Amino acid sequence: MPRTNALAEADQLAAWMRVAAGRELRLARHNAGLTTRTAAARVGWSKAKVSRIERGISRTVTLADLARFAGVVGLK
């Protein structure tokens, strides 16, 4: 299998992981009774950044970002 296929598969996996993490964070935010605006304010981000993370479209989201967001919405 050529290396480009492995890289393409890795990119697809990363995209799937961003979407899955975003869904979990959105559900946790809802369960915590927080709006995107409130969650964003608690983390110190814009509402748009929270929305992009929840939709899994932020290609620059870091593990630290996900951990901070998780903490704000009550996940460990």
Short mmCIF file of N, CA, C and O in Angstrom, two decimals:
data_model
loop_
_atom_site.label_atom_id
_atom_site.label_comp_id
_atom_site.label_asym_id
_atom_site.label_seq_id
_atom_site.Cartn_x
_atom_site.Cartn_y
_atom_site.Cartn_z
N MET A 1 0.85 -1.18 0.00
CA MET A 1 0.00 0.00 0.00
C MET A 1 0.89 1.24 0.00
O MET A 1 1.76 1.38 0.86
N PRO A 2 0.68 2.15 -0.94
CA PRO A 2 1.50 3.37 -0.98
C PRO A 2 1.30 4.23 0.27
O PRO A 2 0.24 4.21 0.90
N ARG A 3 2.34 4.94 0.61
CA ARG A 3 2.32 5.78 1.81
C ARG A 3 1.20 6.83 1.75
O ARG A 3 0.62 7.17 2.77
N THR A 4 0.89 7.35 0.59
CA THR A 4 -0.16 8.37 0.49
C THR A 4 -1.50 7.83 0.96
O THR A 4 -2.29 8.55 1.53
N ASN A 5 -1.76 6.55 0.73
CA ASN A 5 -3.02 5.97 1.20
C ASN A 5 -3.05 5.93 2.72
O ASN A 5 -4.08 6.18 3.33
N ALA A 6 -1.92 5.59 3.34
CA ALA A 6 -1.85 5.56 4.79
C ALA A 6 -2.07 6.95 5.36
O ALA A 6 -2.76 7.12 6.37
N LEU A 7 -1.51 7.95 4.71
CA LEU A 7 -1.69 9.32 5.19
C LEU A 7 -3.13 9.79 4.99
O LEU A 7 -3.69 10.47 5.85
N ALA A 8 -3.72 9.41 3.89
CA ALA A 8 -5.12 9.77 3.65
C ALA A 8 -6.02 9.10 4.68
O ALA A 8 -6.96 9.72 5.20
N GLU A 9 -5.73 7.86 5.00
CA GLU A 9 -6.51 7.16 6.02
C GLU A 9 -6.33 7.81 7.39
O GLU A 9 -7.28 7.92 8.15
N ALA A 10 -5.12 8.25 7.69
CA ALA A 10 -4.87 8.94 8.95
C ALA A 10 -5.65 10.25 9.01
O ALA A 10 -6.21 10.61 10.05
N ASP A 11 -5.70 10.97 7.90
CA ASP A 11 -6.48 12.22 7.85
C ASP A 11 -7.96 11.95 8.06
O ASP A 11 -8.65 12.70 8.75
N GLN A 12 -8.46 10.87 7.46
CA GLN A 12 -9.87 10.50 7.64
C GLN A 12 -10.16 10.13 9.09
O GLN A 12 -11.19 10.52 9.65
N LEU A 13 -9.25 9.40 9.71
CA LEU A 13 -9.42 9.03 11.11
C LEU A 13 -9.41 10.27 12.00
O LEU A 13 -10.23 10.40 12.92
N ALA A 14 -8.51 11.20 11.73
CA ALA A 14 -8.45 12.44 12.51
C ALA A 14 -9.75 13.22 12.38
O ALA A 14 -10.27 13.76 13.37
N ALA A 15 -10.30 13.28 11.17
CA ALA A 15 -11.56 13.99 10.95
C ALA A 15 -12.69 13.31 11.72
O ALA A 15 -13.51 13.97 12.36
N TRP A 16 -12.73 11.98 11.68
CA TRP A 16 -13.75 11.23 12.43
C TRP A 16 -13.62 11.50 13.93
O TRP A 16 -14.62 11.68 14.62
N MET A 17 -12.39 11.51 14.43
CA MET A 17 -12.16 11.75 15.85
C MET A 17 -12.59 13.16 16.26
O MET A 17 -13.15 13.34 17.35
N ARG A 18 -12.34 14.16 15.40
CA ARG A 18 -12.78 15.52 15.70
C ARG A 18 -14.30 15.59 15.80
O ARG A 18 -14.85 16.23 16.71
N VAL A 19 -14.99 14.93 14.88
CA VAL A 19 -16.46 14.94 14.89
C VAL A 19 -16.98 14.21 16.13
O VAL A 19 -17.89 14.70 16.81
N ALA A 20 -16.40 13.06 16.45
CA ALA A 20 -16.85 12.29 17.61
C ALA A 20 -16.62 13.07 18.91
O ALA A 20 -17.50 13.13 19.77
N ALA A 21 -15.47 13.69 19.04
CA ALA A 21 -15.17 14.49 20.24
C ALA A 21 -16.13 15.67 20.33
O ALA A 21 -16.65 15.98 21.41
N GLY A 22 -16.38 16.31 19.21
CA GLY A 22 -17.29 17.44 19.19
C GLY A 22 -18.69 17.07 19.62
O GLY A 22 -19.34 17.81 20.38
N ARG A 23 -19.16 15.92 19.16
CA ARG A 23 -20.50 15.45 19.54
C ARG A 23 -20.59 15.21 21.04
O ARG A 23 -21.56 15.57 21.70
N GLU A 24 -19.56 14.57 21.60
CA GLU A 24 -19.53 14.30 23.04
C GLU A 24 -19.51 15.59 23.84
O GLU A 24 -20.19 15.72 24.85
N LEU A 25 -18.71 16.54 23.39
CA LEU A 25 -18.62 17.82 24.09
C LEU A 25 -19.94 18.59 24.01
O LEU A 25 -20.37 19.20 24.99
N ARG A 26 -20.58 18.55 22.85
CA ARG A 26 -21.87 19.23 22.70
C ARG A 26 -22.91 18.62 23.62
O ARG A 26 -23.65 19.33 24.31
N LEU A 27 -22.96 17.30 23.66
CA LEU A 27 -23.91 16.61 24.53
C LEU A 27 -23.64 16.95 26.00
O LEU A 27 -24.57 17.25 26.76
N ALA A 28 -22.38 16.95 26.39
CA ALA A 28 -22.02 17.28 27.77
C ALA A 28 -22.39 18.73 28.09
O ALA A 28 -22.86 19.03 29.18
N ARG A 29 -22.18 19.62 27.12
CA ARG A 29 -22.54 21.04 27.34
C ARG A 29 -24.04 21.16 27.54
O ARG A 29 -24.49 21.85 28.45
N HIS A 30 -24.81 20.48 26.71
CA HIS A 30 -26.26 20.51 26.87
C HIS A 30 -26.68 19.95 28.22
O HIS A 30 -27.53 20.52 28.90
N ASN A 31 -26.09 18.81 28.59
CA ASN A 31 -26.41 18.20 29.87
C ASN A 31 -26.04 19.09 31.05
O ASN A 31 -26.68 19.01 32.10
N ALA A 32 -25.02 19.91 30.88
CA ALA A 32 -24.61 20.84 31.93
C ALA A 32 -25.48 22.09 31.95
O ALA A 32 -25.34 22.94 32.83
N GLY A 33 -26.37 22.22 30.96
CA GLY A 33 -27.25 23.37 30.89
C GLY A 33 -26.56 24.65 30.45
O GLY A 33 -27.00 25.74 30.78
N LEU A 34 -25.49 24.51 29.68
CA LEU A 34 -24.72 25.67 29.23
C LEU A 34 -25.03 26.00 27.78
O LEU A 34 -25.22 25.10 26.95
N THR A 35 -25.06 27.27 27.48
CA THR A 35 -25.16 27.71 26.09
C THR A 35 -23.75 27.76 25.51
O THR A 35 -22.75 27.71 26.25
N THR A 36 -23.65 27.86 24.19
CA THR A 36 -22.33 27.99 23.58
C THR A 36 -21.66 29.26 24.08
O THR A 36 -20.46 29.27 24.34
N ARG A 37 -22.42 30.31 24.25
CA ARG A 37 -21.87 31.58 24.72
C ARG A 37 -21.30 31.45 26.13
O ARG A 37 -20.20 31.91 26.41
N THR A 38 -22.03 30.77 27.02
CA THR A 38 -21.58 30.60 28.40
C THR A 38 -20.34 29.71 28.46
O THR A 38 -19.38 30.04 29.16
N ALA A 39 -20.36 28.60 27.73
CA ALA A 39 -19.21 27.70 27.71
C ALA A 39 -17.98 28.43 27.16
O ALA A 39 -16.89 28.31 27.71
N ALA A 40 -18.18 29.19 26.09
CA ALA A 40 -17.07 29.93 25.49
C ALA A 40 -16.49 30.94 26.48
O ALA A 40 -15.27 31.07 26.62
N ALA A 41 -17.36 31.64 27.19
CA ALA A 41 -16.89 32.63 28.16
C ALA A 41 -16.08 31.97 29.26
O ALA A 41 -15.06 32.50 29.71
N ARG A 42 -16.50 30.80 29.71
CA ARG A 42 -15.79 30.11 30.79
C ARG A 42 -14.41 29.63 30.36
O ARG A 42 -13.50 29.54 31.18
N VAL A 43 -14.26 29.30 29.09
CA VAL A 43 -12.96 28.84 28.58
C VAL A 43 -12.12 30.01 28.08
O VAL A 43 -10.91 29.89 27.96
N GLY A 44 -12.78 31.13 27.80
CA GLY A 44 -12.06 32.29 27.29
C GLY A 44 -11.93 32.29 25.78
O GLY A 44 -10.98 32.83 25.23
N TRP A 45 -12.89 31.66 25.11
CA TRP A 45 -12.90 31.57 23.66
C TRP A 45 -14.09 32.33 23.10
O TRP A 45 -14.98 32.75 23.82
N SER A 46 -14.12 32.39 21.76
CA SER A 46 -15.30 32.93 21.09
C SER A 46 -16.36 31.84 21.00
O SER A 46 -16.06 30.64 21.04
N LYS A 47 -17.60 32.29 20.84
CA LYS A 47 -18.70 31.36 20.62
C LYS A 47 -18.47 30.57 19.33
O LYS A 47 -18.78 29.38 19.26
N ALA A 48 -17.89 31.22 18.35
CA ALA A 48 -17.63 30.56 17.06
C ALA A 48 -16.64 29.40 17.22
O ALA A 48 -16.79 28.35 16.59
N LYS A 49 -15.61 29.57 18.07
CA LYS A 49 -14.65 28.49 18.28
C LYS A 49 -15.32 27.28 18.91
O LYS A 49 -15.09 26.14 18.50
N VAL A 50 -16.17 27.52 19.91
CA VAL A 50 -16.89 26.43 20.54
C VAL A 50 -17.75 25.71 19.50
O VAL A 50 -17.77 24.49 19.42
N SER A 51 -18.44 26.47 18.68
CA SER A 51 -19.29 25.89 17.65
C SER A 51 -18.48 25.05 16.66
O SER A 51 -18.88 23.95 16.29
N ARG A 52 -17.33 25.56 16.22
CA ARG A 52 -16.49 24.81 15.27
C ARG A 52 -15.99 23.50 15.89
O ARG A 52 -15.95 22.47 15.22
N ILE A 53 -15.62 23.55 17.17
CA ILE A 53 -15.16 22.33 17.85
C ILE A 53 -16.29 21.33 17.94
O ILE A 53 -16.12 20.14 17.65
N GLU A 54 -17.46 21.79 18.36
CA GLU A 54 -18.60 20.88 18.50
C GLU A 54 -19.01 20.26 17.17
O GLU A 54 -19.49 19.13 17.14
N ARG A 55 -18.85 20.97 16.08
CA ARG A 55 -19.21 20.44 14.77
C ARG A 55 -18.08 19.62 14.14
O ARG A 55 -18.24 19.03 13.08
N GLY A 56 -16.92 19.60 14.81
CA GLY A 56 -15.79 18.81 14.32
C GLY A 56 -15.11 19.40 13.11
O GLY A 56 -14.45 18.68 12.37
N ILE A 57 -15.24 20.70 12.91
CA ILE A 57 -14.64 21.31 11.72
C ILE A 57 -13.41 22.16 12.03
O ILE A 57 -12.82 22.73 11.13
N SER A 58 -13.00 22.21 13.29
CA SER A 58 -11.81 22.96 13.65
C SER A 58 -10.60 22.07 13.46
O SER A 58 -10.31 21.19 14.28
N ARG A 59 -9.86 22.29 12.39
CA ARG A 59 -8.69 21.46 12.10
C ARG A 59 -7.50 21.83 12.98
O ARG A 59 -6.51 21.12 13.01
N THR A 60 -7.59 22.92 13.72
CA THR A 60 -6.48 23.36 14.56
C THR A 60 -6.72 23.10 16.04
O THR A 60 -5.94 23.54 16.87
N VAL A 61 -7.78 22.38 16.38
CA VAL A 61 -8.09 22.11 17.78
C VAL A 61 -6.98 21.22 18.36
O VAL A 61 -6.52 20.28 17.72
N THR A 62 -6.55 21.55 19.57
CA THR A 62 -5.50 20.78 20.23
C THR A 62 -6.10 19.89 21.32
O THR A 62 -7.24 20.09 21.74
N LEU A 63 -5.29 18.96 21.79
CA LEU A 63 -5.73 18.13 22.91
C LEU A 63 -5.97 18.99 24.15
O LEU A 63 -6.90 18.75 24.91
N ALA A 64 -5.15 20.01 24.32
CA ALA A 64 -5.32 20.92 25.45
C ALA A 64 -6.67 21.65 25.34
O ALA A 64 -7.37 21.82 26.34
N ASP A 65 -7.04 22.07 24.12
CA ASP A 65 -8.34 22.71 23.90
C ASP A 65 -9.47 21.77 24.29
O ASP A 65 -10.41 22.16 25.00
N LEU A 66 -9.39 20.52 23.83
CA LEU A 66 -10.44 19.55 24.13
C LEU A 66 -10.52 19.29 25.63
O LEU A 66 -11.62 19.19 26.18
N ALA A 67 -9.37 19.20 26.29
CA ALA A 67 -9.36 18.96 27.73
C ALA A 67 -9.96 20.14 28.49
O ALA A 67 -10.72 19.95 29.45
N ARG A 68 -9.65 21.36 28.08
CA ARG A 68 -10.20 22.54 28.75
C ARG A 68 -11.71 22.61 28.55
O ARG A 68 -12.46 22.88 29.49
N PHE A 69 -12.16 22.37 27.33
CA PHE A 69 -13.59 22.39 27.04
C PHE A 69 -14.29 21.29 27.86
O PHE A 69 -15.33 21.53 28.45
N ALA A 70 -13.69 20.11 27.88
CA ALA A 70 -14.27 19.01 28.65
C ALA A 70 -14.42 19.38 30.12
O ALA A 70 -15.43 19.09 30.75
N GLY A 71 -13.42 20.03 30.67
CA GLY A 71 -13.49 20.45 32.06
C GLY A 71 -14.60 21.43 32.33
O GLY A 71 -15.30 21.34 33.34
N VAL A 72 -14.83 22.33 31.40
CA VAL A 72 -15.88 23.34 31.55
C VAL A 72 -17.27 22.71 31.54
O VAL A 72 -18.17 23.16 32.24
N VAL A 73 -17.43 21.65 30.74
CA VAL A 73 -18.75 21.01 30.63
C VAL A 73 -18.92 19.82 31.57
O VAL A 73 -19.90 19.10 31.50
N GLY A 74 -17.94 19.61 32.45
CA GLY A 74 -18.07 18.60 33.48
C GLY A 74 -17.56 17.21 33.13
O GLY A 74 -17.86 16.26 33.84
N LEU A 75 -16.80 17.10 32.06
CA LEU A 75 -16.20 15.79 31.71
C LEU A 75 -14.80 15.72 32.30
O LEU A 75 -14.14 16.72 32.51
N LYS A 76 -14.34 14.51 32.54
CA LYS A 76 -12.96 14.31 33.03
C LYS A 76 -12.12 13.70 31.95
O LYS A 76 -12.55 12.97 31.14
#
